[in-house]
Amino acid sequence: FKDAGITTREQMHEFIKNTLGYEVESSKDLSSAEASRIIDELIKTSQAIQEVESVYAENENQTEKGDSV
């Protein structure tokens, strides 16, 4: 969850709700299929964050060198 920017219990529950389309009382209540969907979505989210951070860092480096973006 941390790699996807999710740091609080409330954020975790909201992520699960958004991914599954319904609320779950506890992560212990998840079926293996539900857990797999959540894991897949966490991976996609963390990859998207990494891509954005990479582009941001590249733009920062160009700005420091005086290149236009």
PDB file of N, CA and C in Angstrom:
ATOM      1  N   PHE A   1       0.819  -1.196   0.000  1.00  0.00           N
ATOM      2  CA  PHE A   1       0.000   0.000   0.000  1.00  0.00           C
ATOM      3  C   PHE A   1       0.863   1.261   0.000  1.00  0.00           C
ATOM      4  N   LYS A   2       1.972   1.242   0.730  1.00  0.00           N
ATOM      5  CA  LYS A   2       2.813   2.436   0.807  1.00  0.00           C
ATOM      6  C   LYS A   2       3.365   2.844  -0.547  1.00  0.00           C
ATOM      7  N   ASP A   3       3.736   1.870  -1.387  1.00  0.00           N
ATOM      8  CA  ASP A   3       4.253   2.189  -2.717  1.00  0.00           C
ATOM      9  C   ASP A   3       3.207   2.866  -3.595  1.00  0.00           C
ATOM     10  N   ALA A   4       1.953   2.669  -3.274  1.00  0.00           N
ATOM     11  CA  ALA A   4       0.860   3.296  -4.014  1.00  0.00           C
ATOM     12  C   ALA A   4       0.420   4.600  -3.352  1.00  0.00           C
ATOM     13  N   GLY A   5       1.184   5.068  -2.366  1.00  0.00           N
ATOM     14  CA  GLY A   5       0.876   6.333  -1.706  1.00  0.00           C
ATOM     15  C   GLY A   5      -0.212   6.240  -0.656  1.00  0.00           C
ATOM     16  N   ILE A   6      -0.536   5.033  -0.252  1.00  0.00           N
ATOM     17  CA  ILE A   6      -1.600   4.812   0.732  1.00  0.00           C
ATOM     18  C   ILE A   6      -0.946   4.598   2.093  1.00  0.00           C
ATOM     19  N   THR A   7      -1.186   5.549   2.989  1.00  0.00           N
ATOM     20  CA  THR A   7      -0.473   5.511   4.265  1.00  0.00           C
ATOM     21  C   THR A   7      -1.368   5.393   5.489  1.00  0.00           C
ATOM     22  N   THR A   8      -2.674   5.566   5.284  1.00  0.00           N
ATOM     23  CA  THR A   8      -3.565   5.466   6.438  1.00  0.00           C
ATOM     24  C   THR A   8      -4.583   4.345   6.234  1.00  0.00           C
ATOM     25  N   ARG A   9      -5.165   3.925   7.320  1.00  0.00           N
ATOM     26  CA  ARG A   9      -6.189   2.878   7.275  1.00  0.00           C
ATOM     27  C   ARG A   9      -7.404   3.343   6.464  1.00  0.00           C
ATOM     28  N   GLU A  10      -7.757   4.617   6.622  1.00  0.00           N
ATOM     29  CA  GLU A  10      -8.884   5.164   5.882  1.00  0.00           C
ATOM     30  C   GLU A  10      -8.615   5.140   4.385  1.00  0.00           C
ATOM     31  N   GLN A  11      -7.394   5.497   3.992  1.00  0.00           N
ATOM     32  CA  GLN A  11      -7.029   5.459   2.575  1.00  0.00           C
ATOM     33  C   GLN A  11      -7.067   4.024   2.041  1.00  0.00           C
ATOM     34  N   MET A  12      -6.623   3.074   2.860  1.00  0.00           N
ATOM     35  CA  MET A  12      -6.638   1.674   2.460  1.00  0.00           C
ATOM     36  C   MET A  12      -8.076   1.216   2.210  1.00  0.00           C
ATOM     37  N   HIS A  13      -8.976   1.541   3.124  1.00  0.00           N
ATOM     38  CA  HIS A  13     -10.370   1.142   2.968  1.00  0.00           C
ATOM     39  C   HIS A  13     -11.001   1.811   1.744  1.00  0.00           C
ATOM     40  N   GLU A  14     -10.661   3.060   1.506  1.00  0.00           N
ATOM     41  CA  GLU A  14     -11.185   3.778   0.337  1.00  0.00           C
ATOM     42  C   GLU A  14     -10.648   3.156  -0.958  1.00  0.00           C
ATOM     43  N   PHE A  15      -9.379   2.787  -0.975  1.00  0.00           N
ATOM     44  CA  PHE A  15      -8.783   2.151  -2.149  1.00  0.00           C
ATOM     45  C   PHE A  15      -9.481   0.824  -2.441  1.00  0.00           C
ATOM     46  N   ILE A  16      -9.697   0.036  -1.398  1.00  0.00           N
ATOM     47  CA  ILE A  16     -10.375  -1.258  -1.565  1.00  0.00           C
ATOM     48  C   ILE A  16     -11.795  -1.039  -2.075  1.00  0.00           C
ATOM     49  N   LYS A  17     -12.492  -0.083  -1.506  1.00  0.00           N
ATOM     50  CA  LYS A  17     -13.865   0.218  -1.932  1.00  0.00           C
ATOM     51  C   LYS A  17     -13.891   0.654  -3.395  1.00  0.00           C
ATOM     52  N   ASN A  18     -12.965   1.524  -3.785  1.00  0.00           N
ATOM     53  CA  ASN A  18     -12.919   1.993  -5.169  1.00  0.00           C
ATOM     54  C   ASN A  18     -12.545   0.877  -6.132  1.00  0.00           C
ATOM     55  N   THR A  19     -11.687  -0.023  -5.703  1.00  0.00           N
ATOM     56  CA  THR A  19     -11.245  -1.123  -6.557  1.00  0.00           C
ATOM     57  C   THR A  19     -12.337  -2.171  -6.735  1.00  0.00           C
ATOM     58  N   LEU A  20     -12.977  -2.540  -5.639  1.00  0.00           N
ATOM     59  CA  LEU A  20     -13.976  -3.608  -5.690  1.00  0.00           C
ATOM     60  C   LEU A  20     -15.380  -3.103  -6.011  1.00  0.00           C
ATOM     61  N   GLY A  21     -15.617  -1.831  -5.694  1.00  0.00           N
ATOM     62  CA  GLY A  21     -16.946  -1.278  -5.925  1.00  0.00           C
ATOM     63  C   GLY A  21     -17.875  -1.420  -4.735  1.00  0.00           C
ATOM     64  N   TYR A  22     -17.351  -1.915  -3.637  1.00  0.00           N
ATOM     65  CA  TYR A  22     -18.147  -2.062  -2.414  1.00  0.00           C
ATOM     66  C   TYR A  22     -17.212  -2.090  -1.218  1.00  0.00           C
ATOM     67  N   GLU A  23     -17.781  -1.796  -0.044  1.00  0.00           N
ATOM     68  CA  GLU A  23     -16.982  -1.763   1.177  1.00  0.00           C
ATOM     69  C   GLU A  23     -16.759  -3.164   1.722  1.00  0.00           C
ATOM     70  N   VAL A  24     -15.638  -3.337   2.388  1.00  0.00           N
ATOM     71  CA  VAL A  24     -15.292  -4.594   3.044  1.00  0.00           C
ATOM     72  C   VAL A  24     -14.989  -4.260   4.499  1.00  0.00           C
ATOM     73  N   GLU A  25     -15.547  -5.026   5.410  1.00  0.00           N
ATOM     74  CA  GLU A  25     -15.332  -4.778   6.845  1.00  0.00           C
ATOM     75  C   GLU A  25     -13.855  -4.864   7.217  1.00  0.00           C
ATOM     76  N   SER A  26     -13.196  -5.907   6.734  1.00  0.00           N
ATOM     77  CA  SER A  26     -11.805  -6.148   7.093  1.00  0.00           C
ATOM     78  C   SER A  26     -11.097  -6.809   5.915  1.00  0.00           C
ATOM     79  N   SER A  27      -9.809  -6.552   5.790  1.00  0.00           N
ATOM     80  CA  SER A  27      -9.053  -7.205   4.723  1.00  0.00           C
ATOM     81  C   SER A  27      -9.042  -8.726   4.919  1.00  0.00           C
ATOM     82  N   LYS A  28      -9.287  -9.164   6.130  1.00  0.00           N
ATOM     83  CA  LYS A  28      -9.363 -10.602   6.409  1.00  0.00           C
ATOM     84  C   LYS A  28     -10.583 -11.239   5.746  1.00  0.00           C
ATOM     85  N   ASP A  29     -11.568 -10.416   5.396  1.00  0.00           N
ATOM     86  CA  ASP A  29     -12.791 -10.914   4.764  1.00  0.00           C
ATOM     87  C   ASP A  29     -12.657 -11.071   3.255  1.00  0.00           C
ATOM     88  N   LEU A  30     -11.531 -10.661   2.686  1.00  0.00           N
ATOM     89  CA  LEU A  30     -11.356 -10.717   1.237  1.00  0.00           C
ATOM     90  C   LEU A  30     -11.154 -12.139   0.749  1.00  0.00           C
ATOM     91  N   SER A  31     -11.782 -12.446  -0.376  1.00  0.00           N
ATOM     92  CA  SER A  31     -11.521 -13.727  -1.028  1.00  0.00           C
ATOM     93  C   SER A  31     -10.178 -13.608  -1.752  1.00  0.00           C
ATOM     94  N   SER A  32      -9.656 -14.715  -2.207  1.00  0.00           N
ATOM     95  CA  SER A  32      -8.381 -14.656  -2.931  1.00  0.00           C
ATOM     96  C   SER A  32      -8.539 -13.885  -4.237  1.00  0.00           C
ATOM     97  N   ALA A  33      -9.687 -13.984  -4.885  1.00  0.00           N
ATOM     98  CA  ALA A  33      -9.929 -13.236  -6.123  1.00  0.00           C
ATOM     99  C   ALA A  33      -9.974 -11.732  -5.850  1.00  0.00           C
ATOM    100  N   GLU A  34     -10.630 -11.341  -4.756  1.00  0.00           N
ATOM    101  CA  GLU A  34     -10.693  -9.926  -4.389  1.00  0.00           C
ATOM    102  C   GLU A  34      -9.304  -9.395  -4.047  1.00  0.00           C
ATOM    103  N   ALA A  35      -8.558 -10.176  -3.286  1.00  0.00           N
ATOM    104  CA  ALA A  35      -7.195  -9.768  -2.915  1.00  0.00           C
ATOM    105  C   ALA A  35      -6.330  -9.616  -4.159  1.00  0.00           C
ATOM    106  N   SER A  36      -6.476 -10.514  -5.116  1.00  0.00           N
ATOM    107  CA  SER A  36      -5.703 -10.430  -6.365  1.00  0.00           C
ATOM    108  C   SER A  36      -6.042  -9.162  -7.137  1.00  0.00           C
ATOM    109  N   ARG A  37      -7.323  -8.803  -7.189  1.00  0.00           N
ATOM    110  CA  ARG A  37      -7.731  -7.565  -7.868  1.00  0.00           C
ATOM    111  C   ARG A  37      -7.103  -6.350  -7.204  1.00  0.00           C
ATOM    112  N   ILE A  38      -7.105  -6.357  -5.888  1.00  0.00           N
ATOM    113  CA  ILE A  38      -6.532  -5.231  -5.145  1.00  0.00           C
ATOM    114  C   ILE A  38      -5.034  -5.154  -5.378  1.00  0.00           C
ATOM    115  N   ILE A  39      -4.359  -6.289  -5.321  1.00  0.00           N
ATOM    116  CA  ILE A  39      -2.909  -6.309  -5.554  1.00  0.00           C
ATOM    117  C   ILE A  39      -2.589  -5.817  -6.959  1.00  0.00           C
ATOM    118  N   ASP A  40      -3.336  -6.279  -7.955  1.00  0.00           N
ATOM    119  CA  ASP A  40      -3.110  -5.831  -9.329  1.00  0.00           C
ATOM    120  C   ASP A  40      -3.265  -4.317  -9.445  1.00  0.00           C
ATOM    121  N   GLU A  41      -4.296  -3.783  -8.804  1.00  0.00           N
ATOM    122  CA  GLU A  41      -4.529  -2.342  -8.856  1.00  0.00           C
ATOM    123  C   GLU A  41      -3.445  -1.570  -8.100  1.00  0.00           C
ATOM    124  N   LEU A  42      -2.967  -2.129  -6.984  1.00  0.00           N
ATOM    125  CA  LEU A  42      -1.866  -1.494  -6.252  1.00  0.00           C
ATOM    126  C   LEU A  42      -0.603  -1.437  -7.110  1.00  0.00           C
ATOM    127  N   ILE A  43      -0.328  -2.500  -7.835  1.00  0.00           N
ATOM    128  CA  ILE A  43       0.842  -2.536  -8.708  1.00  0.00           C
ATOM    129  C   ILE A  43       0.714  -1.472  -9.797  1.00  0.00           C
ATOM    130  N   LYS A  44      -0.460  -1.391 -10.433  1.00  0.00           N
ATOM    131  CA  LYS A  44      -0.675  -0.375 -11.473  1.00  0.00           C
ATOM    132  C   LYS A  44      -0.502   1.034 -10.909  1.00  0.00           C
ATOM    133  N   THR A  45      -1.059   1.253  -9.727  1.00  0.00           N
ATOM    134  CA  THR A  45      -0.986   2.573  -9.106  1.00  0.00           C
ATOM    135  C   THR A  45       0.441   2.942  -8.757  1.00  0.00           C
ATOM    136  N   SER A  46       1.192   2.005  -8.182  1.00  0.00           N
ATOM    137  CA  SER A  46       2.581   2.317  -7.811  1.00  0.00           C
ATOM    138  C   SER A  46       3.438   2.525  -9.050  1.00  0.00           C
ATOM    139  N   GLN A  47       3.168   1.787 -10.137  1.00  0.00           N
ATOM    140  CA  GLN A  47       3.911   1.996 -11.384  1.00  0.00           C
ATOM    141  C   GLN A  47       3.605   3.373 -11.966  1.00  0.00           C
ATOM    142  N   ALA A  48       2.358   3.785 -11.902  1.00  0.00           N
ATOM    143  CA  ALA A  48       1.976   5.106 -12.401  1.00  0.00           C
ATOM    144  C   ALA A  48       2.661   6.199 -11.591  1.00  0.00           C
ATOM    145  N   ILE A  49       2.727   6.018 -10.284  1.00  0.00           N
ATOM    146  CA  ILE A  49       3.405   6.992  -9.421  1.00  0.00           C
ATOM    147  C   ILE A  49       4.884   7.068  -9.781  1.00  0.00           C
ATOM    148  N   GLN A  50       5.517   5.924  -9.987  1.00  0.00           N
ATOM    149  CA  GLN A  50       6.933   5.899 -10.353  1.00  0.00           C
ATOM    150  C   GLN A  50       7.178   6.606 -11.679  1.00  0.00           C
ATOM    151  N   GLU A  51       6.284   6.401 -12.652  1.00  0.00           N
ATOM    152  CA  GLU A  51       6.423   7.058 -13.946  1.00  0.00           C
ATOM    153  C   GLU A  51       6.304   8.572 -13.807  1.00  0.00           C
ATOM    154  N   VAL A  52       5.324   9.017 -13.037  1.00  0.00           N
ATOM    155  CA  VAL A  52       5.141  10.457 -12.826  1.00  0.00           C
ATOM    156  C   VAL A  52       6.359  11.042 -12.118  1.00  0.00           C
ATOM    157  N   GLU A  53       6.860  10.355 -11.102  1.00  0.00           N
ATOM    158  CA  GLU A  53       8.041  10.839 -10.386  1.00  0.00           C
ATOM    159  C   GLU A  53       9.250  10.905 -11.301  1.00  0.00           C
ATOM    160  N   SER A  54       9.386   9.936 -12.196  1.00  0.00           N
ATOM    161  CA  SER A  54      10.494   9.916 -13.138  1.00  0.00           C
ATOM    162  C   SER A  54      10.424  11.103 -14.097  1.00  0.00           C
ATOM    163  N   VAL A  55       9.237  11.365 -14.623  1.00  0.00           N
ATOM    164  CA  VAL A  55       9.052  12.503 -15.525  1.00  0.00           C
ATOM    165  C   VAL A  55       9.305  13.806 -14.780  1.00  0.00           C
ATOM    166  N   TYR A  56       8.811  13.900 -13.566  1.00  0.00           N
ATOM    167  CA  TYR A  56       9.011  15.109 -12.765  1.00  0.00           C
ATOM    168  C   TYR A  56      10.501  15.342 -12.520  1.00  0.00           C
ATOM    169  N   ALA A  57      11.221  14.275 -12.157  1.00  0.00           N
ATOM    170  CA  ALA A  57      12.662  14.402 -11.900  1.00  0.00           C
ATOM    171  C   ALA A  57      13.392  14.804 -13.165  1.00  0.00           C
ATOM    172  N   GLU A  58      13.006  14.253 -14.297  1.00  0.00           N
ATOM    173  CA  GLU A  58      13.633  14.604 -15.572  1.00  0.00           C
ATOM    174  C   GLU A  58      13.395  16.071 -15.895  1.00  0.00           C
ATOM    175  N   ASN A  59      12.163  16.529 -15.676  1.00  0.00           N
ATOM    176  CA  ASN A  59      11.852  17.944 -15.917  1.00  0.00           C
ATOM    177  C   ASN A  59      12.625  18.856 -14.980  1.00  0.00           C
ATOM    178  N   GLU A  60      12.767  18.445 -13.741  1.00  0.00           N
ATOM    179  CA  GLU A  60      13.548  19.230 -12.775  1.00  0.00           C
ATOM    180  C   GLU A  60      15.004  19.333 -13.222  1.00  0.00           C
ATOM    181  N   ASN A  61      15.557  18.225 -13.687  1.00  0.00           N
ATOM    182  CA  ASN A  61      16.948  18.223 -14.157  1.00  0.00           C
ATOM    183  C   ASN A  61      17.115  19.141 -15.360  1.00  0.00           C
ATOM    184  N   GLN A  62      16.173  19.125 -16.287  1.00  0.00           N
ATOM    185  CA  GLN A  62      16.246  19.995 -17.449  1.00  0.00           C
ATOM    186  C   GLN A  62      16.130  21.448 -17.052  1.00  0.00           C
ATOM    187  N   THR A  63      15.261  21.741 -16.094  1.00  0.00           N
ATOM    188  CA  THR A  63      15.084  23.100 -15.614  1.00  0.00           C
ATOM    189  C   THR A  63      16.360  23.614 -14.960  1.00  0.00           C
ATOM    190  N   GLU A  64      17.015  22.768 -14.166  1.00  0.00           N
ATOM    191  CA  GLU A  64      18.258  23.156 -13.501  1.00  0.00           C
ATOM    192  C   GLU A  64      19.353  23.434 -14.507  1.00  0.00           C
ATOM    193  N   LYS A  65      19.338  22.708 -15.630  1.00  0.00           N
ATOM    194  CA  LYS A  65      20.359  22.903 -16.669  1.00  0.00           C
ATOM    195  C   LYS A  65      20.015  24.086 -17.576  1.00  0.00           C
ATOM    196  N   GLY A  66      18.820  24.650 -17.407  1.00  0.00           N
ATOM    197  CA  GLY A  66      18.396  25.779 -18.209  1.00  0.00           C
ATOM    198  C   GLY A  66      17.702  25.384 -19.490  1.00  0.00           C
ATOM    199  N   ASP A  67      17.441  24.095 -19.673  1.00  0.00           N
ATOM    200  CA  ASP A  67      16.712  23.651 -20.859  1.00  0.00           C
ATOM    201  C   ASP A  67      15.239  23.997 -20.696  1.00  0.00           C
ATOM    202  N   SER A  68      14.566  24.249 -21.800  1.00  0.00           N
ATOM    203  CA  SER A  68      13.128  24.472 -21.701  1.00  0.00           C
ATOM    204  C   SER A  68      12.417  23.145 -21.765  1.00  0.00           C
ATOM    205  N   VAL A  69      11.265  23.096 -21.092  1.00  0.00           N
ATOM    206  CA  VAL A  69      10.500  21.862 -21.010  1.00  0.00           C
ATOM    207  C   VAL A  69       9.312  21.923 -21.926  1.00  0.00           C
TER     208      VAL A  69
END
